[in-house]
Short mmCIF file of N, CA and C in Angstrom, two decimals:
data_model
loop_
_atom_site.label_atom_id
_atom_site.label_comp_id
_atom_site.label_asym_id
_atom_site.label_seq_id
_atom_site.Cartn_x
_atom_site.Cartn_y
_atom_site.Cartn_z
N SER A 1 79.19 207.21 31.87
CA SER A 1 78.29 208.02 31.41
C SER A 1 79.26 207.82 29.89
N ALA A 2 79.11 209.07 29.19
CA ALA A 2 79.09 208.31 27.52
C ALA A 2 80.65 208.24 27.33
N ASP A 3 80.90 209.23 28.43
CA ASP A 3 82.96 209.12 27.89
C ASP A 3 83.25 207.46 27.71
N TYR A 4 82.43 206.57 29.14
CA TYR A 4 83.04 205.49 29.48
C TYR A 4 82.16 204.93 28.70
N ALA A 5 81.44 204.42 28.29
CA ALA A 5 80.48 203.76 27.17
C ALA A 5 81.50 203.75 26.36
N LEU A 6 81.91 205.33 25.29
CA LEU A 6 82.69 204.91 23.81
C LEU A 6 83.82 204.61 24.13
N THR A 7 84.71 204.89 25.20
CA THR A 7 86.40 204.11 25.71
C THR A 7 85.99 202.61 25.87
N ARG A 8 85.17 202.39 25.87
CA ARG A 8 84.65 200.88 25.83
C ARG A 8 84.15 200.20 24.80
N ASP A 9 83.68 201.13 24.50
CA ASP A 9 82.91 200.63 22.62
C ASP A 9 84.30 200.29 21.86
N LEU A 10 85.54 201.34 22.00
CA LEU A 10 86.44 201.88 21.04
C LEU A 10 87.35 200.42 21.54
N LYS A 11 87.65 200.34 22.64
CA LYS A 11 88.27 198.68 22.79
C LYS A 11 87.82 197.46 22.86
N SER A 12 86.83 197.16 23.06
CA SER A 12 86.10 196.15 21.51
C SER A 12 86.46 196.09 20.69
N ALA A 13 86.15 197.38 19.76
CA ALA A 13 86.37 197.22 18.57
C ALA A 13 87.60 197.47 17.91
N LEU A 14 87.91 198.03 18.66
CA LEU A 14 89.61 197.42 18.25
C LEU A 14 90.65 196.81 18.38
N ALA A 15 90.22 195.62 19.24
CA ALA A 15 90.32 194.82 19.49
C ALA A 15 90.25 193.76 18.60
N LEU A 16 89.37 194.56 17.77
CA LEU A 16 88.73 193.02 16.56
C LEU A 16 90.43 193.04 16.09
N VAL A 17 90.84 193.89 15.49
CA VAL A 17 91.78 194.38 14.47
C VAL A 17 93.41 193.87 15.06
N GLU A 18 92.97 193.77 16.88
CA GLU A 18 93.95 193.04 17.53
C GLU A 18 95.36 194.34 17.86
N VAL A 19 94.35 195.78 17.94
CA VAL A 19 94.58 196.90 18.35
C VAL A 19 94.72 197.13 20.07
N ARG A 20 95.72 196.92 20.94
CA ARG A 20 95.43 197.37 22.29
C ARG A 20 95.48 198.21 22.89
N VAL A 21 94.45 199.12 23.49
CA VAL A 21 93.92 200.59 23.74
C VAL A 21 95.42 200.35 25.22
N LEU A 22 96.08 201.11 25.16
CA LEU A 22 96.21 202.00 26.38
C LEU A 22 96.49 202.82 26.97
N ASP A 23 95.19 204.54 26.64
CA ASP A 23 94.40 205.36 27.38
C ASP A 23 94.08 205.88 26.56
N HIS A 24 92.82 206.10 26.90
CA HIS A 24 91.37 207.24 26.16
C HIS A 24 92.02 208.26 26.80
N VAL A 25 91.73 209.37 26.16
CA VAL A 25 91.91 210.45 27.16
C VAL A 25 91.32 211.74 26.35
N ILE A 26 90.59 212.32 27.41
CA ILE A 26 89.38 212.99 26.76
C ILE A 26 89.71 214.71 27.57
N THR A 27 89.70 215.58 26.86
CA THR A 27 90.27 216.80 27.19
C THR A 27 89.24 217.93 26.70
N SER A 28 89.12 218.78 27.38
CA SER A 28 87.86 219.97 28.02
C SER A 28 88.54 221.19 27.62
N ASP A 29 87.39 222.29 28.08
CA ASP A 29 88.74 223.48 28.90
C ASP A 29 87.96 223.18 30.38
N LEU A 30 87.73 222.18 30.95
CA LEU A 30 87.45 222.71 32.08
C LEU A 30 88.99 221.60 32.60
N GLY A 31 89.91 220.83 31.17
CA GLY A 31 91.56 219.68 31.75
C GLY A 31 91.21 219.13 30.92
N ALA A 32 91.56 217.14 31.03
CA ALA A 32 92.51 216.26 30.67
C ALA A 32 92.09 215.28 31.87
N LEU A 33 91.62 214.31 30.84
CA LEU A 33 90.69 212.95 31.66
C LEU A 33 90.74 211.46 31.30
N SER A 34 92.11 210.58 32.44
CA SER A 34 93.00 209.72 31.63
C SER A 34 92.10 208.79 32.28
N MET A 35 91.67 208.47 30.99
CA MET A 35 90.62 207.21 31.87
C MET A 35 91.48 205.02 31.89
N ALA A 36 92.89 205.61 31.40
CA ALA A 36 94.11 204.36 31.97
C ALA A 36 93.98 205.23 33.34
N GLU A 37 94.20 206.10 33.54
CA GLU A 37 94.52 206.62 35.62
C GLU A 37 92.95 206.12 36.29
N ARG A 38 92.03 206.05 35.43
CA ARG A 38 90.45 205.49 36.43
C ARG A 38 90.41 204.08 36.71
N GLY A 39 91.20 203.53 35.80
CA GLY A 39 91.50 201.84 35.65
C GLY A 39 90.24 201.49 34.62
N VAL A 40 89.58 202.25 33.28
CA VAL A 40 88.73 201.84 32.72
C VAL A 40 90.11 201.05 31.67
N VAL A 41 90.94 201.27 31.47
CA VAL A 41 91.83 201.08 29.97
C VAL A 41 92.82 200.13 30.91
#
């Protein structure tokens, strides 16, 4: 989905400036989704 693509792109872009992504949390009215818990980061 778009959330996974955004996480992947953010991780790649931030790696260029030596920033490590520990998690990417997406929130909505339905709750929150941790990409680290899903094994994406």
